[in-house]
Every structure is written in C-alpha cells, then in structure tokens.
Coordinates of N, CA, C and O and ligand atoms in Angstrom, one line a residue:
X9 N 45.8 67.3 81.3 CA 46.4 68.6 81.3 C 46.9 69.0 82.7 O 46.3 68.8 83.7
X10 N 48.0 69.5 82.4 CA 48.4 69.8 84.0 C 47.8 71.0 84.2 O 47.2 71.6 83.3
X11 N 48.0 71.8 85.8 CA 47.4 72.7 86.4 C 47.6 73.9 85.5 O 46.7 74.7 85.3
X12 N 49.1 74.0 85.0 CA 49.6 75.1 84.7 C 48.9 75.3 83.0 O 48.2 76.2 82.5
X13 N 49.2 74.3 82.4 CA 48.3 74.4 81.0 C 46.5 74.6 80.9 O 46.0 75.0 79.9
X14 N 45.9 74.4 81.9 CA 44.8 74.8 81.9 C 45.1 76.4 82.5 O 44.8 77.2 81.7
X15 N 45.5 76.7 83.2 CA 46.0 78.0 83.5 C 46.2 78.8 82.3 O 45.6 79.8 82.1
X16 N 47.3 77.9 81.1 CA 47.3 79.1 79.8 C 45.7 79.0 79.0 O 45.1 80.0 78.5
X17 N 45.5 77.9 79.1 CA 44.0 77.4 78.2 C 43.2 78.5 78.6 O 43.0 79.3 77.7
X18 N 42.5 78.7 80.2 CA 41.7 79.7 80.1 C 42.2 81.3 79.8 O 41.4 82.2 79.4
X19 N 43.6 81.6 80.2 CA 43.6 82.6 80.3 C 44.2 83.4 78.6 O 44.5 84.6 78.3
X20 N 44.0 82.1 77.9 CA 44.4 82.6 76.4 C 42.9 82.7 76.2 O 42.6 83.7 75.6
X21 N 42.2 82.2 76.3 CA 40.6 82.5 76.0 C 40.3 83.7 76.0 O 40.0 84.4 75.1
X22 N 40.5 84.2 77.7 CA 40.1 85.7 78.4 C 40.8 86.8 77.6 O 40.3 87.9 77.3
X23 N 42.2 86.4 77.1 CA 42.8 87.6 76.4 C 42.1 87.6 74.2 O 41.8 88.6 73.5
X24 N 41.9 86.2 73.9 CA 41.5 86.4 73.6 C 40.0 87.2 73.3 O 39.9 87.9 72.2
X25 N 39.0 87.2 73.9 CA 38.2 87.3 74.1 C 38.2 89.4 74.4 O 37.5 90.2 73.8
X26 N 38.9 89.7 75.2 CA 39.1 90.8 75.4 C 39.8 91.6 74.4 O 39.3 92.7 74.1
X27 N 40.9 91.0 73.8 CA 41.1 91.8 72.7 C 40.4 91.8 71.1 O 40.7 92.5 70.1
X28 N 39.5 90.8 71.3 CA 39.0 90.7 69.7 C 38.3 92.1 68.9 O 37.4 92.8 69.2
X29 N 38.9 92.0 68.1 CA 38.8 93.4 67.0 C 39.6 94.3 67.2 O 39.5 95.3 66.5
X30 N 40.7 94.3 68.3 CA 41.5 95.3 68.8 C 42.9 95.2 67.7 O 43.4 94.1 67.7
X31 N 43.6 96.1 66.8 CA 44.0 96.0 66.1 C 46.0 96.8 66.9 O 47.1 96.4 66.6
X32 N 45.7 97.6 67.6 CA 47.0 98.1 68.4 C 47.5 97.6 69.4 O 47.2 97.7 70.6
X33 N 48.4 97.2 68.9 CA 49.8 96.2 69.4 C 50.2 96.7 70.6 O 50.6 95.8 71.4
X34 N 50.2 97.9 71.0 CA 50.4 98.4 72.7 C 49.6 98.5 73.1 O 49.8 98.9 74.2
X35 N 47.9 98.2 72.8 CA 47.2 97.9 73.4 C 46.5 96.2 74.0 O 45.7 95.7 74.9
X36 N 47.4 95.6 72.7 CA 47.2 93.6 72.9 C 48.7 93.4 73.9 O 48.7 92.7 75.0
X37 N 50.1 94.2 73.3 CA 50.8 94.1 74.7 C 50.6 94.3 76.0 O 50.8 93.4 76.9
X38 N 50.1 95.6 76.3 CA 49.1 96.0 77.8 C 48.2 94.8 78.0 O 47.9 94.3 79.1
X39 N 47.9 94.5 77.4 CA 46.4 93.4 78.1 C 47.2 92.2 78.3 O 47.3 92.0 79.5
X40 N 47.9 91.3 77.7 CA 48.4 90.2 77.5 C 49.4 90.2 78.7 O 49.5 89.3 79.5
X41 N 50.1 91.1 78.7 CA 50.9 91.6 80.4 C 50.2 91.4 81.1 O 50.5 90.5 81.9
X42 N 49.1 92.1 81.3 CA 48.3 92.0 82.6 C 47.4 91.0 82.7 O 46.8 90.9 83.8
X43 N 47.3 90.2 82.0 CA 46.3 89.3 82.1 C 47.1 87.8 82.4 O 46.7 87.0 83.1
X44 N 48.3 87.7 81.7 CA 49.5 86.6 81.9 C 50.0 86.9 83.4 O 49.7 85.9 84.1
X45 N 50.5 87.8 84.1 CA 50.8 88.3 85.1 C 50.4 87.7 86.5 O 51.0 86.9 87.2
X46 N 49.1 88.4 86.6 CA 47.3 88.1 87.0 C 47.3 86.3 87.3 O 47.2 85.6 88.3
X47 N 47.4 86.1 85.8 CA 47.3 84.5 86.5 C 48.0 83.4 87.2 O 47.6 82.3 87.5
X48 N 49.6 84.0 87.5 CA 50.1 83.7 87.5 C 51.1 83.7 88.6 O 51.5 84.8 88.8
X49 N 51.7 82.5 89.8 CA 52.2 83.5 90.6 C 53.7 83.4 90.8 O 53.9 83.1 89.6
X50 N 54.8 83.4 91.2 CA 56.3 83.6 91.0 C 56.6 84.1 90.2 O 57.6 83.6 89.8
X51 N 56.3 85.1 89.4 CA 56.9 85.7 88.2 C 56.9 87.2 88.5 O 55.8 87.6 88.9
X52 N 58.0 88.3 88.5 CA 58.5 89.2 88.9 C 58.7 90.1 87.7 O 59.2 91.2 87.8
X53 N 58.5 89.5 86.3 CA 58.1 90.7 85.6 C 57.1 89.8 83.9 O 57.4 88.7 83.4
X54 N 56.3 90.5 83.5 CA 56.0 90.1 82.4 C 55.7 91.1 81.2 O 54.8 92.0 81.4
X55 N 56.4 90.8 80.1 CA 55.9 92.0 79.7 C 56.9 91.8 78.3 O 57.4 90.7 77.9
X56 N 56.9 93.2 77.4 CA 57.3 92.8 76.0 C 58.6 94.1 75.8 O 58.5 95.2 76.4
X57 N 59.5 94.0 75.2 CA 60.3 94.5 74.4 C 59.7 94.9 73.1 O 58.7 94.4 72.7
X58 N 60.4 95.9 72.4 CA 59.6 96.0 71.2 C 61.2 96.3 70.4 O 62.3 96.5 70.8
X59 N 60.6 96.1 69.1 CA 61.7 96.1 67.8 C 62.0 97.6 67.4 O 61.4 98.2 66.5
X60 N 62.6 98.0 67.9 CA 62.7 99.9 67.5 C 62.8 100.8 66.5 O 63.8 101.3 66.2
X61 N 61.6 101.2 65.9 CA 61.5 101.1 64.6 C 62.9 102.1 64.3 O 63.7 101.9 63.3
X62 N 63.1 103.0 65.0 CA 64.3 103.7 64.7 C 65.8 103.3 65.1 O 66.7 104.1 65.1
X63 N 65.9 101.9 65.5 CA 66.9 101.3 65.5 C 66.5 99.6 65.7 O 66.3 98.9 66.6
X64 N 66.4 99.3 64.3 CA 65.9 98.0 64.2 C 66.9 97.1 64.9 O 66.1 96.1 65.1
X65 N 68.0 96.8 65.4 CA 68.8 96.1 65.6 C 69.0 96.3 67.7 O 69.8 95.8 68.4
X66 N 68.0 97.1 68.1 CA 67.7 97.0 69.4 C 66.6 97.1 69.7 O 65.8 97.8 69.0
X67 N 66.0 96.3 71.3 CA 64.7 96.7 71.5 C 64.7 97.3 72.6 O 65.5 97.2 73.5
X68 N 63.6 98.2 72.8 CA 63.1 99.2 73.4 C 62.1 98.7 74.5 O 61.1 98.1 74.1
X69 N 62.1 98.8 75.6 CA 61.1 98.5 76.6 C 59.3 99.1 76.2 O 58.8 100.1 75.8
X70 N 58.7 97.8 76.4 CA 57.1 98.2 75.9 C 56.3 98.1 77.2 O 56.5 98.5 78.3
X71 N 55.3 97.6 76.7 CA 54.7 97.2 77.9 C 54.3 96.2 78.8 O 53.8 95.2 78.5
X72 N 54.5 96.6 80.0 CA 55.2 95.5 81.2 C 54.2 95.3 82.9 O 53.6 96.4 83.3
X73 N 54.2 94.4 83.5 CA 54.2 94.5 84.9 C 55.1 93.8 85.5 O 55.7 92.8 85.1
X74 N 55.4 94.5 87.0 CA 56.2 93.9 87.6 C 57.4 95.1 88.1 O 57.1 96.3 88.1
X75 N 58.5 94.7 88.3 CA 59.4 95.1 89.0 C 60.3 96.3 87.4 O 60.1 95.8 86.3
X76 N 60.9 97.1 87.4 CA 61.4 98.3 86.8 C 61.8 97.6 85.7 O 61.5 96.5 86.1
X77 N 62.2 97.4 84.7 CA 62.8 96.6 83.2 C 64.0 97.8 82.3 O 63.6 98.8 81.8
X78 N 65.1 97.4 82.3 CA 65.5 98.4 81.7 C 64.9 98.3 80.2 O 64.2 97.5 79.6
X79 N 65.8 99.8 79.9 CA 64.9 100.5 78.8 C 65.4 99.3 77.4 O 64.8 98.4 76.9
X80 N 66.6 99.7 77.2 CA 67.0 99.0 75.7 C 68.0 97.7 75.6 O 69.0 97.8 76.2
X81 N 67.7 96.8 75.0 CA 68.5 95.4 74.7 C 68.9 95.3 73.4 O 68.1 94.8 72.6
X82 N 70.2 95.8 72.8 CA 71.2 95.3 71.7 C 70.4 93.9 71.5 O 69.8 93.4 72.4
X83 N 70.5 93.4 70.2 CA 70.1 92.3 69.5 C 71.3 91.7 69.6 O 72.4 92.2 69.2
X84 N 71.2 90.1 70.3 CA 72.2 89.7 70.4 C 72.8 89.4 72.0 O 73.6 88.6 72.3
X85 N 72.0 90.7 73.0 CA 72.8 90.6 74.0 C 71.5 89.8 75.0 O 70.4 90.0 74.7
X86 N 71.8 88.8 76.1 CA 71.2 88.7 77.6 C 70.3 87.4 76.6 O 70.6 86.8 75.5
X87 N 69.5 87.4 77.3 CA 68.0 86.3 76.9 C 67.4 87.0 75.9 O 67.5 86.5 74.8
X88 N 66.6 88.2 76.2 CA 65.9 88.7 75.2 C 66.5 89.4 73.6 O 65.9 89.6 72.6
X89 N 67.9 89.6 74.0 CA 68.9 90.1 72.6 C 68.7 89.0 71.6 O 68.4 89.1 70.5
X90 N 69.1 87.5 72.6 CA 69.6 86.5 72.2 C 68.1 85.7 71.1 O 68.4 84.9 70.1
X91 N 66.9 85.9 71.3 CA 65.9 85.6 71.2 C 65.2 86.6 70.0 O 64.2 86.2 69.4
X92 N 65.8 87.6 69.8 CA 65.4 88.7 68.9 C 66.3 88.0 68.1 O 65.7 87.5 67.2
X93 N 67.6 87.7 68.1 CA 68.3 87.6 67.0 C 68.3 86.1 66.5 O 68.6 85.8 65.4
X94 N 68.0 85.3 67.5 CA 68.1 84.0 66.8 C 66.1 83.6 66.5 O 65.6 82.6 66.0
X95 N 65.6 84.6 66.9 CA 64.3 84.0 66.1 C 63.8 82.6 67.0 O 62.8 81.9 66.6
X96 N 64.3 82.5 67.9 CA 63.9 81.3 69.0 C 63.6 81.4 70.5 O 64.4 82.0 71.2
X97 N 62.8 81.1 70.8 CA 62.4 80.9 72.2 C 63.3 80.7 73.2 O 63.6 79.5 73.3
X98 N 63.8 81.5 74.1 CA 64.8 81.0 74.8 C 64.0 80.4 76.4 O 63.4 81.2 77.1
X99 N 64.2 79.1 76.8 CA 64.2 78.7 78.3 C 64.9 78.8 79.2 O 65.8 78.0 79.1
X100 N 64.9 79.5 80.3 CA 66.5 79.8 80.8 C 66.3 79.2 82.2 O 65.9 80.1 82.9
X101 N 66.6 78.1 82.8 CA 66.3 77.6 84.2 C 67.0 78.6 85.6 O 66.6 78.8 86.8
X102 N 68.3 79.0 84.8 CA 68.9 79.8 85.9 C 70.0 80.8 84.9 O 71.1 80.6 84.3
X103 N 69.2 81.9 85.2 CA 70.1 83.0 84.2 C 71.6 83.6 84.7 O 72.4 84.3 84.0
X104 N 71.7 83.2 85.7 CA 73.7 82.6 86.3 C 74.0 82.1 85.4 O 74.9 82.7 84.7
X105 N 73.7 80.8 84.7 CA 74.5 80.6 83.6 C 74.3 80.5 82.5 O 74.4 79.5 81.8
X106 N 73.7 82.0 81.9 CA 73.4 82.3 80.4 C 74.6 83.4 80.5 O 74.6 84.3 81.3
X107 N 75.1 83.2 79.9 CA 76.3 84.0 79.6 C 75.4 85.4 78.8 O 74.4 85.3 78.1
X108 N 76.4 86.7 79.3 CA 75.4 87.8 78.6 C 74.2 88.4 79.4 O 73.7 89.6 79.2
X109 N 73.8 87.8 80.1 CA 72.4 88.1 80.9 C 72.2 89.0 81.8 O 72.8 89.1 82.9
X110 N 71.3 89.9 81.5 CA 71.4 91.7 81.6 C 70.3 91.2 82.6 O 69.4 90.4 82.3
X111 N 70.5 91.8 83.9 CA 70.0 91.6 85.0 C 69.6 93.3 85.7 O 70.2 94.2 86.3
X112 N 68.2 93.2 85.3 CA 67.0 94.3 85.2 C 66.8 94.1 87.0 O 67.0 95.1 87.8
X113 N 66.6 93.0 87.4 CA 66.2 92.5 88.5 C 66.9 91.7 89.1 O 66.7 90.5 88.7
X114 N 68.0 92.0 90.3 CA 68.6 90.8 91.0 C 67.9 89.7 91.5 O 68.5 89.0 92.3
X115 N 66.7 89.5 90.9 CA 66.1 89.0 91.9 C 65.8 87.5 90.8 O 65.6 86.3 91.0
X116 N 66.0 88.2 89.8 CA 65.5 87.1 88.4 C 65.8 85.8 88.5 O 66.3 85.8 89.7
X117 N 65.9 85.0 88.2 CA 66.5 83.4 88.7 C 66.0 83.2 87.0 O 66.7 83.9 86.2
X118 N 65.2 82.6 86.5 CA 64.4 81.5 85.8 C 63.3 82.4 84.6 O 62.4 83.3 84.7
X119 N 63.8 81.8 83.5 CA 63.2 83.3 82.4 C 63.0 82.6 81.3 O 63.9 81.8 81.0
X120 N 61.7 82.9 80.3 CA 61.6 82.7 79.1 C 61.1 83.5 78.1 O 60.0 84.1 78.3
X121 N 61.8 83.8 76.8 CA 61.5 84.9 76.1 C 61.0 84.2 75.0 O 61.4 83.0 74.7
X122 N 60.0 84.9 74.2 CA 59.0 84.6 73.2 C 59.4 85.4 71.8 O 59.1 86.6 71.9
X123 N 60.0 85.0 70.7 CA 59.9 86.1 69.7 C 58.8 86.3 69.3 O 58.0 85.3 69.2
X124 N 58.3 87.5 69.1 CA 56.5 88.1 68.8 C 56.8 88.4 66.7 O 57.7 89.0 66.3
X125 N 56.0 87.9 66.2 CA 56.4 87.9 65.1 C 54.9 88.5 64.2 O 53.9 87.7 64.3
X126 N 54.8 89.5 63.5 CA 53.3 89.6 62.6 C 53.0 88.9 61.6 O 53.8 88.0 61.2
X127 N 51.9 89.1 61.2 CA 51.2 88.3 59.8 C 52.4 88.4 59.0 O 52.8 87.2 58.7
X128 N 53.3 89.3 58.4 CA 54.1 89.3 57.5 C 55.3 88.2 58.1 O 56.1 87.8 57.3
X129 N 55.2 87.8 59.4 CA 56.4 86.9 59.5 C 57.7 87.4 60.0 O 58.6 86.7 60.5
X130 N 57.9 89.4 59.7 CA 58.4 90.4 60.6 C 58.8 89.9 62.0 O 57.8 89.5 62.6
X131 N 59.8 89.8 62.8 CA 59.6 90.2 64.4 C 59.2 91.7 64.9 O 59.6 92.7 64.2
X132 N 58.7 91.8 65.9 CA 58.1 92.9 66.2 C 58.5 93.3 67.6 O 58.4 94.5 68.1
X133 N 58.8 92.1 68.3 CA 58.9 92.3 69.7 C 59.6 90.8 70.5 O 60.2 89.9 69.9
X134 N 59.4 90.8 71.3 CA 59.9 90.1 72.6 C 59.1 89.6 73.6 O 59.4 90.3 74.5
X135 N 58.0 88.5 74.1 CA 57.7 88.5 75.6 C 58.3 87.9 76.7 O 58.4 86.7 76.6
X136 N 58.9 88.4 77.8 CA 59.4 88.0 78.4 C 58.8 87.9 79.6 O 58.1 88.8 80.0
X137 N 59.0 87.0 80.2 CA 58.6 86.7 81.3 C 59.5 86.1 82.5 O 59.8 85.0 82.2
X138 N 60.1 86.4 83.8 CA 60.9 86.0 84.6 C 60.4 86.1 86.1 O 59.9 87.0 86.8
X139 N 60.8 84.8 86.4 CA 60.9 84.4 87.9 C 61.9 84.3 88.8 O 63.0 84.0 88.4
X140 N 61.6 84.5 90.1 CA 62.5 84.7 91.3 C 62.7 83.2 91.6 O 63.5 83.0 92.5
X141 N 62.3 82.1 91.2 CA 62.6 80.8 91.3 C 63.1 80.1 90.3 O 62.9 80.6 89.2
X142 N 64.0 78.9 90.5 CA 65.0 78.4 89.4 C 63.6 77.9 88.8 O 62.5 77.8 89.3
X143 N 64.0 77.4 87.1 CA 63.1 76.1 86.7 C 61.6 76.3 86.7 O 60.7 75.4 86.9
X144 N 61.5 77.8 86.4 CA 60.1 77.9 86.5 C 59.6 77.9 85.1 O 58.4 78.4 84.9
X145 N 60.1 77.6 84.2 CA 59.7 77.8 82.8 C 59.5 75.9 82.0 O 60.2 75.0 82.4
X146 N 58.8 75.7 81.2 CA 59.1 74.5 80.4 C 59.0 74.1 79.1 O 59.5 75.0 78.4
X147 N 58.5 73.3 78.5 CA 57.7 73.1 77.0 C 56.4 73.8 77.1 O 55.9 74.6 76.2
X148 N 55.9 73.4 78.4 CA 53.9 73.8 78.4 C 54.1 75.5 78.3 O 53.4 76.3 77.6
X149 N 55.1 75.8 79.0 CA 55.1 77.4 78.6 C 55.2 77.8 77.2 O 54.5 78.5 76.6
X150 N 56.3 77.2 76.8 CA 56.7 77.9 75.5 C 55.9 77.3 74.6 O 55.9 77.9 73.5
X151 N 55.2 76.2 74.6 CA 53.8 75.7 73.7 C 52.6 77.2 73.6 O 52.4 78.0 72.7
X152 N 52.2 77.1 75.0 CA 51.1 77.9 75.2 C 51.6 79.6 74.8 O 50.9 80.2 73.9
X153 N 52.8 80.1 75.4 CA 52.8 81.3 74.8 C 53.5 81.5 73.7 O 54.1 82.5 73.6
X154 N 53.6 80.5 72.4 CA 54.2 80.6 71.0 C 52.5 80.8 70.7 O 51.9 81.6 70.1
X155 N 52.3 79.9 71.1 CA 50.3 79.8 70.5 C 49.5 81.1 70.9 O 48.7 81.5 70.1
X156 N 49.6 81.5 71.9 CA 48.9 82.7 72.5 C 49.4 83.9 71.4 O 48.6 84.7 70.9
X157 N 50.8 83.9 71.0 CA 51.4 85.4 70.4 C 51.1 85.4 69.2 O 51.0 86.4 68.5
X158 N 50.7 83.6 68.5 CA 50.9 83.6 67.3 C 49.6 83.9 67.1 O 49.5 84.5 66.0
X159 N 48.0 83.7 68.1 CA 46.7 84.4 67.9 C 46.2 85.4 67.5 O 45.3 85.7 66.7
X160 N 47.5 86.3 68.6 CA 47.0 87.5 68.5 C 47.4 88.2 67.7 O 46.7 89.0 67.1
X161 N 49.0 88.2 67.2 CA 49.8 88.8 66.3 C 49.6 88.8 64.6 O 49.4 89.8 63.8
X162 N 49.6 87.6 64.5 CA 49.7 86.4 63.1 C 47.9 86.5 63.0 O 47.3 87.3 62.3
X163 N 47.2 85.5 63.7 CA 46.3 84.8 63.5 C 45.2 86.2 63.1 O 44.7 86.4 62.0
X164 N 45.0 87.1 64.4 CA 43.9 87.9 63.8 C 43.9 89.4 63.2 O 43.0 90.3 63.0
X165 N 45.4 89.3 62.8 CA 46.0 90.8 62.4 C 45.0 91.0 61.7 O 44.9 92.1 61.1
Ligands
SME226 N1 66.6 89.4 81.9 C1 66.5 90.0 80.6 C2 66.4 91.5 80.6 C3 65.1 92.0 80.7 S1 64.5 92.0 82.2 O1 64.9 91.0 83.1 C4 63.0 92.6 82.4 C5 67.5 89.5 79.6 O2 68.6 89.0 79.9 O3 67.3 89.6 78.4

C-alpha cells in the first residue's frame, strides 16, 4: 500500500469510528471535512456541496474547510455540476483544461469530486476536494473516497 492509501485506511477508520450512530448528514459532512483535510497536506479546500432540496437541479455550498467556496453550482456546470449530473467521479489533473471550471480559488490547480449518493441510491451531495498542485488526485483517491462516502452514506444509514 502506498503512503497515501494507508493515509485513507486509517483515517476512514477515525471517521468512521467517530461518527458511528450519528445519523445527520451535516454532521458526517462536518466531520469527514475535517478529518480528510487534517490528514492531508496540499489541498486548499475540502468539503461538500449539497443537492438543494429547494432547487434540485443546483447545489448549494455545505460543509467545508479551507479557503471561501462559492455558494451555488448549476448541475452541469465546472467539476462539481459536471459530477452531480453525470453521476461520476470526476479527476481533474489541471482544471485550465476542464472546460466550465468555476474557479472558487485562483489558486486551485488539481481537483476531484465525489458524487455522495444515500441508501435509496438518491444523490445528495458532492465531495470535493482541490489542490494548489497539478496531478494531485488518482485511482487511490477516488477508490478510497467512493468507499469512505459509500460507509457512511449507503452503508450505515
Ligand atoms: N472548482 C469547483 C468549484 C468549487 S470550489 O473550487 C470550492 C468546480 O469547478 O466545480
């Protein structure tokens, strides 16, 4: 296992471990933020979008650390629109050339977004995560945080 995969191994333990029995979603968002964050270092924002219940077709800024995030993302638009609407993990080595790419932070380089989906199979949200370095994202990520969301969301609803 590389450095970084034991990096998610324990620190999916600690979140799990911390949130068990915890049934509110802005409270597994908040923790899962700060605890992915925490372990981790080049990354300049982590945190979730949510599905709006009063405008399903955009998401709304949830809960985050790191540098300011704007508020709302059309489905469809930047990395995280694009990832709401296609139901897929997006890897983005250098978001210069993602066409669309809503730039929260000049600083963003390298980004990957997580569709967060519930027991019913519903999406619910977004995690995103972005770094100030190209190429900071890969498979081991989007393994470990498909596995991490699908624990907490799916597995122990
Ligand atoms: N970069 C994202 C927008 C959100 S933030 O960077 C916090 C995107 O294109 O979806």
């Amino acid at each position: 296992m590389s450095g970084k995969a034991e990096t998610y191994a324990r620190v999916t333990k600690e979140i799990l471990s911390v949130l068990e029995g915890e049934r509110n979603d802005i409270a597994r968002m908040a923790t899962i933020s700060c605890l992915l964050h925490e372990a981790f270092e080049d990354r300049i924002w982590t945190g979730f979008y949510i599905v709006d219940p009063e405008k399903p077709k955009e998401l709304v800024v949830g809960p985050y650390q790191g540098t300011l995030g704007c508020l709302r993302i059309p489905f469809g638009k930047g990395v995280c629109g694009t990832a709401a609407a296609e139901l897929v993990t997006q890897v983005v080595e250098d978001v210069h050339d993602f066409p669309g790419h809503i730039a929260c932070d000049s600083r963003s380089v390298s980004e990957i977004v997580v569709p967060v989906r519930n027991d019913k199979g519903a999406l619910i949200a977004v995690l995103d995560i972005d770094s100030d370095k190209p190429a900071m994202f890969d498979a081991t990520d989007k393994d470990a945080l498909e596995h991490l969301v699908e624990q907490i969301f799916v597995v122990t609803a």
